[in-house]
Amino acid sequence: MATLADSFLADLDELSDNEADVADEENLDADQMEEDGDLADIEALNYDDLDNVSKLQKSRRYIDIMQKVEDALEKESDITNKGVVLEHDPEYQLIVDCNVLSVDIENEIVITHNFIRDKYRLKFPELESLVHHPIDYARVVKKIGNEMDLTLVDLEGLLPSAIIMVVSVTASTTSGKPLPEDVLQKTVEACDRALDLDSAKKKVLDFVESRMGYIAPNLSAVVGSAVAAKLMGTAGGLSSLAKMPACNVQLLGAKKKNLAGFSTATSQFHVGYIEQTELFQSTPPSLRMRACRLLAAKSTLAARVDSINGDPIGKTGRSLREEIRKKIEKWQEPPPAKQPKPLPVPDSEPKKKRGGRRLRKMKERYAITDMRKLANRMQFGIPEESSLGDGLGEGYGMLGQAGSGKLRVSVGQSKLAAKVAKKFKEKSYGSSGATSGLTSSLAFTPVQGIELSNPQALANQLGSGTQSTYFSDAGTFSKIKRT
């Protein structure tokens, strides 16, 4: 039976064997990478020399493709009538190579731009934050050189007037110093190389554009041949463009905009080559972002149709373009006028209303009284009395205007009150007919005088529904009979 120490020693032996195997595999991989030449000695590169960093222009592939492009542009051959399969056509293969080369040229321009920026940073460090586009930066650097006074340098035509003003003001307060002669010479050579790469890229795009009716007829029908060539060149080919989502197609060719403190009201962000299309330019500014998204979506569909050669005559692209145009016109239409809403048809059948004893009692309980009717009524030509006088406060209407000028008005006895009075009589007096000893026949009323009343007679009259009231006014007794 093995002890614990023996098991530990066995595990250590296995671990050492595994490490040896891993080390052997790493050595084999390193030897294979050295044999293939994939591993470059980065530390040995001399960044002071542009030839060690940028090698595309001296490559055989670049020279051959550019020579073929120049020959094809000189011949101006018509390839639309050829009956050759698209994949086997040598000119189609040249277009595919041009698309790949345009991406390589773009990367090479970025490398050259970084070289120029690193060298010229000692002279004008603020320029890279003011001019972002690599080609514009190379033109400005070549134009300025070692000049410290930018008022002597004419930048008109290279940059917008607003950016020129900002660059001139910033150059007057810069902390940079003039470059040595050798560094300046390398910087100018790098600028020339960047400009040569840009001209080669334009030549490649011109060739691709001239053949876009054959390669991508539907995409060319939607956005135009020039924009289609730029989209294909930036995406790296028609197949790469077809695999790209519409949100990325919208940003192809977008530049970082530097407004230098100016207004952003008229600036279009997140828009690339699509802004150069005719449909985009003819759209009102308030709808251009919607139009840009629509164009990017339809361009992606057209590129997918072209990638499988689904419609060689471009009928799908023309239908997509017509759809885009109709949608943009629809967006510009004014909203429809608000139509008058007719009233609903009245019901011919009578409404169901509750009736009966309970409804009659409710109506009697909440019915408007005669006093309120008089208060709500006014007599023509006679001013009404009010609570505060002179027409101020609550008006009394025709209250008291019929007879004595007082506000006392007789109120008729309702059936409900008569029933309550009858119950009160039966409960209070019973069958004996005796009256309370505290009952008085004199009562003070709100009107002038003293009212004389007989409680027994009042109870009898309430029971019969008739009431007689006696009151005195300046020595005169009157009797009012109420029913």
Coordinates of C-alpha atoms in Angstrom, one line a residue:
M1 CA 0.0 0.0 0.0
A2 CA 1.4 3.4 -1.0
T3 CA 2.0 6.0 1.6
L4 CA 0.9 9.6 1.5
A5 CA 4.5 10.7 0.7
D6 CA 4.7 8.3 -2.3
S7 CA 1.4 9.7 -3.7
F8 CA 2.8 13.3 -3.5
L9 CA 6.0 12.3 -5.3
A10 CA 4.0 10.6 -8.0
D11 CA 1.9 13.8 -8.5
L12 CA 5.1 15.9 -8.7
D13 CA 6.6 13.6 -11.4
E14 CA 3.4 13.9 -13.5
L15 CA 3.4 17.7 -13.2
S16 CA 7.0 17.9 -14.3
D17 CA 6.3 15.7 -17.3
N18 CA 3.4 18.0 -18.3
E19 CA 5.6 21.0 -18.0
A20 CA 8.2 19.5 -20.2
D21 CA 5.5 18.7 -22.8
V22 CA 4.2 22.2 -22.8
A23 CA 7.7 23.6 -23.1
D24 CA 8.3 21.3 -26.1
E25 CA 5.1 22.5 -27.7
E26 CA 6.1 26.1 -27.2
N27 CA 9.4 25.5 -28.8
L28 CA 7.8 23.9 -31.8
D29 CA 5.4 26.8 -32.2
A30 CA 8.2 29.3 -31.9
D31 CA 10.2 27.5 -34.5
Q32 CA 7.2 27.3 -36.8
M33 CA 6.5 31.1 -36.5
E34 CA 10.1 31.9 -37.2
E35 CA 10.0 29.6 -40.2
D36 CA 6.8 31.3 -41.5
G37 CA 8.2 34.7 -40.9
D38 CA 5.0 35.9 -39.1
L39 CA 6.8 37.1 -36.0
A40 CA 8.4 40.5 -36.6
D41 CA 11.0 42.0 -34.5
I42 CA 9.1 45.2 -33.4
E43 CA 12.0 46.5 -31.3
A44 CA 14.3 46.5 -34.3
L45 CA 12.0 48.9 -36.3
N46 CA 13.3 52.4 -36.8
Y47 CA 10.3 54.7 -36.4
D48 CA 12.4 57.6 -37.7
D49 CA 12.3 56.1 -41.2
L50 CA 8.9 56.0 -42.8
D51 CA 9.9 53.2 -45.2
N52 CA 10.2 50.8 -42.2
V53 CA 6.6 51.6 -41.2
S54 CA 4.8 52.2 -44.4
K55 CA 5.6 49.5 -47.0
L56 CA 2.4 49.3 -49.2
Q57 CA 3.5 51.6 -52.0
K58 CA 6.6 49.5 -52.6
S59 CA 4.8 46.2 -52.6
R60 CA 4.4 44.3 -55.8
R61 CA 0.6 43.8 -55.3
Y62 CA 0.1 47.6 -55.1
I63 CA 2.1 48.3 -58.2
D64 CA 0.4 45.6 -60.3
I65 CA -3.2 46.6 -59.3
M66 CA -2.5 50.3 -59.9
Q67 CA -1.1 49.5 -63.3
K68 CA -4.1 47.4 -64.2
V69 CA -6.5 50.2 -63.0
E70 CA -4.7 52.8 -65.1
D71 CA -4.9 50.5 -68.2
A72 CA -8.6 49.8 -67.6
L73 CA -9.3 53.5 -67.2
E74 CA -7.5 54.3 -70.5
K75 CA -9.4 51.6 -72.4
E76 CA -12.9 52.6 -71.1
S77 CA -14.1 49.1 -72.0
D78 CA -17.8 48.3 -71.8
I79 CA -18.3 45.1 -69.8
T80 CA -22.0 45.1 -69.5
N81 CA -22.5 43.0 -72.7
K82 CA -20.2 40.3 -71.8
G83 CA -21.7 36.8 -71.4
V84 CA -19.0 35.6 -69.0
V85 CA -19.9 34.4 -65.6
L86 CA -19.3 37.2 -63.1
E87 CA -16.9 35.2 -60.8
H88 CA -14.7 34.2 -63.8
D89 CA -14.5 37.7 -65.3
P90 CA -10.9 39.1 -64.9
E91 CA -12.2 42.6 -64.7
Y92 CA -14.6 41.6 -61.8
Q93 CA -11.6 40.1 -60.1
L94 CA -9.8 43.3 -60.6
I95 CA -12.7 45.2 -59.0
V96 CA -12.6 42.8 -56.0
D97 CA -8.8 43.4 -55.7
C98 CA -9.4 47.2 -55.9
N99 CA -11.9 47.0 -53.0
V100 CA -9.4 45.2 -50.9
L101 CA -6.6 47.6 -51.9
S102 CA -8.7 50.6 -51.0
V103 CA -9.0 49.3 -47.5
D104 CA -5.3 48.8 -47.3
I105 CA -4.7 52.3 -48.7
E106 CA -7.0 53.7 -46.0
N107 CA -5.0 51.9 -43.3
E108 CA -1.7 53.1 -44.8
I109 CA -3.0 56.7 -44.7
V110 CA -3.7 56.3 -41.0
I111 CA -0.2 55.0 -40.4
T112 CA 1.3 57.9 -42.3
H113 CA -0.9 60.3 -40.5
N114 CA 0.4 59.0 -37.2
F115 CA 4.0 59.4 -38.3
I116 CA 3.3 63.0 -39.5
R117 CA 1.5 63.9 -36.2
D118 CA 4.3 62.5 -34.1
K119 CA 7.0 64.5 -35.9
Y120 CA 5.0 67.8 -36.2
R121 CA 3.8 67.7 -32.6
L122 CA 7.0 69.5 -31.6
K123 CA 6.2 72.4 -33.9
F124 CA 2.5 72.8 -33.5
P125 CA 1.0 70.4 -30.9
E126 CA -2.5 72.0 -31.1
L127 CA -3.0 71.4 -34.8
E128 CA -3.9 67.7 -34.5
S129 CA -6.9 68.6 -32.3
L130 CA -8.1 71.3 -34.7
V131 CA -7.7 69.3 -38.0
H132 CA -8.8 65.7 -37.7
H133 CA -8.9 64.5 -41.2
P134 CA -5.5 62.9 -42.2
I135 CA -5.3 64.3 -45.7
D136 CA -6.3 67.8 -44.6
Y137 CA -3.7 67.6 -41.8
A138 CA -1.0 66.5 -44.3
R139 CA -1.9 69.4 -46.6
V140 CA -1.8 72.0 -43.8
V141 CA 1.5 70.6 -42.4
K142 CA 3.1 70.8 -45.9
K143 CA 1.8 74.3 -46.3
I144 CA 2.9 75.7 -43.0
G145 CA 6.3 73.9 -42.7
N146 CA 8.5 75.7 -40.2
E147 CA 6.7 79.1 -40.5
M148 CA 5.9 80.5 -37.0
D149 CA 3.7 83.4 -38.3
L150 CA 0.6 81.9 -39.8
T151 CA -0.5 85.3 -41.1
L152 CA 2.1 84.8 -43.9
V153 CA 0.6 81.4 -44.8
D154 CA -2.4 81.2 -47.1
L155 CA -4.6 78.3 -46.0
E156 CA -7.5 79.3 -48.2
G157 CA -9.0 76.3 -50.0
L158 CA -7.4 73.8 -47.6
L159 CA -9.7 74.4 -44.6
P160 CA -13.0 76.1 -43.9
S161 CA -12.7 79.8 -43.1
A162 CA -13.8 79.2 -39.5
I163 CA -11.1 76.6 -38.9
I164 CA -8.5 78.8 -40.5
M165 CA -9.3 81.6 -38.1
V166 CA -9.1 79.2 -35.1
V167 CA -5.8 77.7 -36.4
S168 CA -4.3 81.2 -36.8
V169 CA -5.3 82.3 -33.4
T170 CA -4.0 79.1 -31.8
A171 CA -0.7 79.3 -33.7
S172 CA 0.0 82.8 -32.2
T173 CA 0.0 81.3 -28.6
T174 CA 1.5 77.9 -29.3
S175 CA 4.3 76.5 -27.3
G176 CA 5.9 74.7 -30.2
K177 CA 9.4 75.3 -31.6
P178 CA 10.7 75.1 -35.2
L179 CA 11.7 71.6 -36.3
P180 CA 15.2 70.6 -37.2
E181 CA 15.9 70.4 -41.0
D182 CA 16.1 66.6 -41.2
V183 CA 12.9 66.1 -39.2
L184 CA 11.1 68.7 -41.3
Q185 CA 12.3 66.9 -44.5
K186 CA 11.0 63.5 -43.3
T187 CA 7.7 65.1 -42.3
V188 CA 7.2 66.7 -45.7
E189 CA 8.1 63.4 -47.4
A190 CA 5.4 61.7 -45.3
C191 CA 2.9 64.4 -46.3
D192 CA 3.7 63.8 -50.0
R193 CA 3.3 60.0 -49.5
A194 CA -0.1 60.5 -47.8
L195 CA -1.3 62.7 -50.7
D196 CA -0.1 60.1 -53.2
L197 CA -2.0 57.4 -51.4
D198 CA -5.1 59.6 -51.4
S199 CA -4.8 60.2 -55.2
A200 CA -4.3 56.4 -55.7
K201 CA -7.4 55.7 -53.6
K202 CA -9.5 58.2 -55.7
K203 CA -8.2 56.5 -58.9
V204 CA -9.3 53.1 -57.6
L205 CA -12.7 54.4 -56.6
D206 CA -13.1 56.0 -60.0
F207 CA -12.4 52.7 -61.7
V208 CA -14.9 50.9 -59.4
E209 CA -17.5 53.6 -60.0
S210 CA -17.3 53.2 -63.7
R211 CA -18.0 49.5 -63.3
M212 CA -20.7 49.7 -60.6
G213 CA -23.5 49.3 -63.2
Y214 CA -22.1 45.8 -63.9
I215 CA -21.1 44.8 -60.4
A216 CA -23.8 46.3 -58.2
P217 CA -26.7 47.6 -60.4
N218 CA -29.3 47.7 -57.6
L219 CA -27.0 49.5 -55.1
S220 CA -26.1 52.0 -57.8
A221 CA -29.7 52.6 -58.5
V222 CA -30.4 53.4 -54.9
V223 CA -27.5 55.6 -53.9
G224 CA -25.7 56.3 -57.2
S225 CA -22.5 54.9 -58.7
A226 CA -20.1 57.2 -56.8
V227 CA -21.6 56.6 -53.4
A228 CA -21.9 52.9 -54.1
A229 CA -18.2 52.7 -55.0
K230 CA -17.2 54.5 -51.8
L231 CA -19.4 52.3 -49.7
M232 CA -18.0 49.1 -51.3
G233 CA -14.4 50.4 -51.0
T234 CA -14.7 51.3 -47.4
A235 CA -16.6 48.1 -46.4
G236 CA -14.0 46.0 -48.3
G237 CA -16.1 44.6 -51.1
L238 CA -19.7 43.8 -52.0
S239 CA -19.9 40.7 -49.9
S240 CA -18.6 42.5 -46.8
L241 CA -21.1 45.3 -47.4
A242 CA -23.9 42.8 -47.7
K243 CA -23.0 41.3 -44.4
M244 CA -22.9 44.6 -42.6
P245 CA -26.0 45.9 -40.7
A246 CA -27.7 49.0 -41.8
C247 CA -26.6 51.0 -38.8
N248 CA -23.0 50.5 -39.7
V249 CA -23.6 51.3 -43.4
Q250 CA -25.0 54.6 -42.3
L251 CA -21.6 55.5 -40.6
L252 CA -19.3 54.4 -43.5
G253 CA -17.2 57.5 -44.4
A254 CA -18.3 59.5 -41.4
K255 CA -15.7 62.1 -40.3
K256 CA -15.2 63.5 -36.8
K257 CA -16.5 67.1 -37.0
N258 CA -14.7 69.9 -35.2
L259 CA -17.0 72.9 -34.9
A260 CA -14.4 75.0 -32.9
G261 CA -17.1 76.5 -30.6
F262 CA -19.5 77.2 -33.4
S263 CA -23.2 76.3 -33.4
T264 CA -24.3 72.7 -33.9
A265 CA -27.7 73.6 -35.3
T266 CA -26.8 72.8 -38.9
S267 CA -24.2 70.1 -38.4
Q268 CA -25.1 66.5 -39.3
F269 CA -23.5 63.8 -37.1
H270 CA -23.5 60.0 -37.6
V271 CA -23.7 60.5 -41.4
G272 CA -21.2 59.1 -43.8
Y273 CA -21.1 58.8 -47.6
I274 CA -24.9 58.6 -47.7
E275 CA -25.1 62.3 -47.3
Q276 CA -23.7 62.7 -50.8
T277 CA -26.7 61.0 -52.4
E278 CA -29.3 63.0 -54.3
L279 CA -32.2 61.9 -52.2
F280 CA -30.4 63.0 -49.0
Q281 CA -29.6 66.4 -50.4
S282 CA -33.1 67.0 -51.7
T283 CA -34.6 66.2 -48.3
P284 CA -35.4 69.1 -45.9
P285 CA -32.9 69.4 -43.0
S286 CA -35.5 68.4 -40.4
L287 CA -36.1 65.0 -42.1
R288 CA -32.5 64.2 -43.1
M289 CA -31.7 61.9 -40.3
R290 CA -34.8 59.8 -41.0
A291 CA -33.9 59.8 -44.7
C292 CA -30.4 58.7 -43.9
R293 CA -31.6 55.7 -41.8
L294 CA -34.0 54.8 -44.6
L295 CA -31.3 55.0 -47.3
A296 CA -28.9 52.9 -45.2
A297 CA -31.6 50.2 -44.7
K298 CA -32.5 50.1 -48.4
S299 CA -28.9 50.2 -49.5
T300 CA -28.2 47.1 -47.4
L301 CA -31.1 45.3 -49.0
A302 CA -29.8 46.3 -52.5
A303 CA -26.3 45.1 -51.7
R304 CA -27.6 41.8 -50.5
V305 CA -29.5 41.3 -53.8
D306 CA -26.3 42.3 -55.7
S307 CA -24.1 39.9 -53.7
I308 CA -26.0 36.9 -55.0
N309 CA -26.5 38.4 -58.4
G310 CA -30.3 38.3 -57.9
D311 CA -31.3 41.1 -60.2
P312 CA -28.7 41.9 -62.9
I313 CA -30.8 44.6 -64.6
G314 CA -31.3 46.6 -61.4
K315 CA -35.1 46.6 -61.3
T316 CA -35.1 45.9 -57.5
G317 CA -32.9 48.9 -56.9
R318 CA -35.1 51.2 -58.9
S319 CA -38.2 50.0 -57.0
L320 CA -36.4 50.6 -53.7
R321 CA -35.4 54.1 -54.8
E322 CA -39.0 54.9 -55.8
E323 CA -40.2 53.6 -52.4
I324 CA -37.7 55.9 -50.6
R325 CA -38.8 58.9 -52.7
K326 CA -42.5 58.3 -51.9
K327 CA -41.8 57.9 -48.2
I328 CA -39.9 61.2 -48.1
E329 CA -42.7 63.0 -50.0
K330 CA -45.2 61.4 -47.6
W331 CA -43.3 62.8 -44.6
Q332 CA -43.5 66.3 -46.0
E333 CA -47.3 66.3 -46.5
P334 CA -49.2 68.5 -44.0
P335 CA -51.4 66.7 -41.5
P336 CA -55.0 66.2 -42.5
A337 CA -57.5 68.8 -41.5
K338 CA -59.6 68.0 -38.4
Q339 CA -63.0 66.9 -39.5
P340 CA -66.1 68.1 -37.6
K341 CA -67.4 65.2 -35.5
P342 CA -71.2 64.7 -36.0
L343 CA -73.4 64.4 -33.0
P344 CA -74.7 60.9 -32.3
V345 CA -78.1 59.9 -33.7
P346 CA -80.8 60.6 -31.0
D347 CA -82.6 57.7 -29.6
S348 CA -86.2 57.5 -30.8
E349 CA -87.3 55.3 -27.9
P350 CA -88.3 57.0 -24.6
K351 CA -85.8 56.7 -21.8
K352 CA -86.7 54.4 -18.9
K353 CA -87.4 56.5 -15.9
R354 CA -88.2 55.4 -12.4
G355 CA -91.7 56.1 -11.1
G356 CA -93.8 55.4 -8.2
R357 CA -94.3 56.5 -4.6
R358 CA -90.6 56.8 -3.8
L359 CA -89.9 59.0 -6.8
R360 CA -92.8 61.3 -6.0
K361 CA -91.6 61.6 -2.4
M362 CA -88.1 62.5 -3.6
K363 CA -89.4 65.1 -6.0
E364 CA -91.6 66.6 -3.3
R365 CA -88.6 66.7 -0.9
Y366 CA -86.2 68.4 -3.3
A367 CA -88.8 70.6 -5.1
I368 CA -88.2 74.3 -5.4
T369 CA -90.2 76.3 -2.9
D370 CA -92.4 79.3 -3.6
M371 CA -90.0 81.4 -1.6
R372 CA -87.1 80.4 -3.8
K373 CA -89.2 80.9 -6.9
L374 CA -89.9 84.5 -5.8
A375 CA -86.3 85.1 -5.0
N376 CA -85.3 84.0 -8.4
R377 CA -87.8 86.2 -10.1
M378 CA -87.4 90.0 -10.8
Q379 CA -90.1 92.5 -11.7
F380 CA -89.4 94.9 -14.6
G381 CA -88.8 98.5 -13.5
I382 CA -88.7 97.9 -9.8
P383 CA -85.3 97.6 -8.0
E384 CA -84.9 94.5 -5.8
E385 CA -83.8 94.5 -2.3
S386 CA -80.5 93.0 -1.3
S387 CA -78.8 91.8 1.8
L388 CA -76.2 94.6 1.9
G389 CA -78.3 97.3 0.2
D390 CA -77.6 99.3 -2.9
G391 CA -77.7 96.2 -5.0
L392 CA -74.8 94.6 -3.1
G393 CA -74.9 91.1 -1.6
E394 CA -77.6 88.5 -2.3
G395 CA -80.7 89.8 -4.0
Y396 CA -84.2 89.1 -2.7
G397 CA -85.9 89.3 -6.1
M398 CA -89.7 89.7 -5.7
L399 CA -89.8 88.7 -2.1
G400 CA -92.1 91.1 -0.2
Q401 CA -93.0 93.2 -3.2
A402 CA -96.5 91.9 -3.5
G403 CA -98.1 93.4 -0.4
S404 CA -96.7 94.9 2.8
G405 CA -93.1 95.4 1.7
K406 CA -91.9 92.8 4.3
L407 CA -89.9 89.7 3.5
R408 CA -92.4 87.4 5.2
V409 CA -94.1 85.1 2.7
S410 CA -96.7 82.5 3.3
V411 CA -95.6 78.9 2.6
G412 CA -98.2 76.3 1.7
Q413 CA -98.4 73.2 3.9
S414 CA -97.1 70.2 2.0
K415 CA -98.7 66.8 2.3
L416 CA -95.6 65.4 3.9
A417 CA -95.6 68.1 6.6
A418 CA -99.3 67.5 7.2
K419 CA -98.7 63.8 7.8
V420 CA -95.9 64.6 10.2
A421 CA -98.1 67.1 12.1
K422 CA -100.8 64.5 12.4
K423 CA -98.5 62.0 13.9
F424 CA -97.1 64.7 16.2
K425 CA -100.6 65.5 17.4
E426 CA -101.5 61.9 18.2
K427 CA -98.3 61.4 20.1
S428 CA -98.3 64.7 22.1
Y429 CA -101.9 65.1 23.2
G430 CA -103.3 61.6 23.1
S431 CA -107.0 61.2 24.0
S432 CA -107.3 63.4 27.2
G433 CA -107.1 66.7 25.3
A434 CA -105.1 68.3 28.2
T435 CA -102.6 71.0 27.4
S436 CA -99.3 71.8 29.0
G437 CA -99.5 74.4 31.8
L438 CA -96.4 76.2 30.4
T439 CA -98.1 76.9 27.1
S440 CA -98.7 80.6 26.4
S441 CA -101.0 82.3 23.9
L442 CA -98.4 85.1 23.3
A443 CA -95.5 84.6 21.0
F444 CA -92.9 87.0 19.7
T445 CA -92.4 86.9 15.9
P446 CA -89.7 88.4 13.6
V447 CA -92.3 90.9 12.3
Q448 CA -93.6 94.0 14.1
G449 CA -96.2 93.1 16.8
I450 CA -97.1 90.2 19.0
E451 CA -98.7 87.1 17.7
L452 CA -101.7 85.6 19.6
S453 CA -102.2 81.9 19.1
N454 CA -104.3 79.1 20.6
P455 CA -102.3 75.9 20.9
Q456 CA -105.4 73.7 21.0
A457 CA -106.9 75.5 18.0
L458 CA -103.5 75.2 16.2
A459 CA -103.4 71.5 16.7
N460 CA -107.0 71.1 15.5
Q461 CA -106.3 73.2 12.4
L462 CA -103.1 71.2 11.6
G463 CA -105.1 68.1 11.7
S464 CA -107.7 69.5 9.3
G465 CA -105.1 71.1 7.0
T466 CA -106.2 74.7 7.7
Q467 CA -104.2 77.3 9.7
S468 CA -105.4 80.7 11.0
T469 CA -102.8 83.1 12.2
Y470 CA -103.5 86.3 14.0
F471 CA -101.0 89.1 14.2
S472 CA -101.2 92.8 15.1
D473 CA -99.6 95.6 13.2
A474 CA -100.0 99.1 14.6
G475 CA -103.2 98.3 16.5
T476 CA -104.8 96.4 13.7
F477 CA -105.6 92.7 13.9
S478 CA -105.7 90.6 10.7
K479 CA -106.4 86.9 10.1
I480 CA -104.7 84.9 7.3
K481 CA -106.2 81.6 6.5
R482 CA -103.7 79.1 5.0
T483 CA -104.7 75.9 3.3

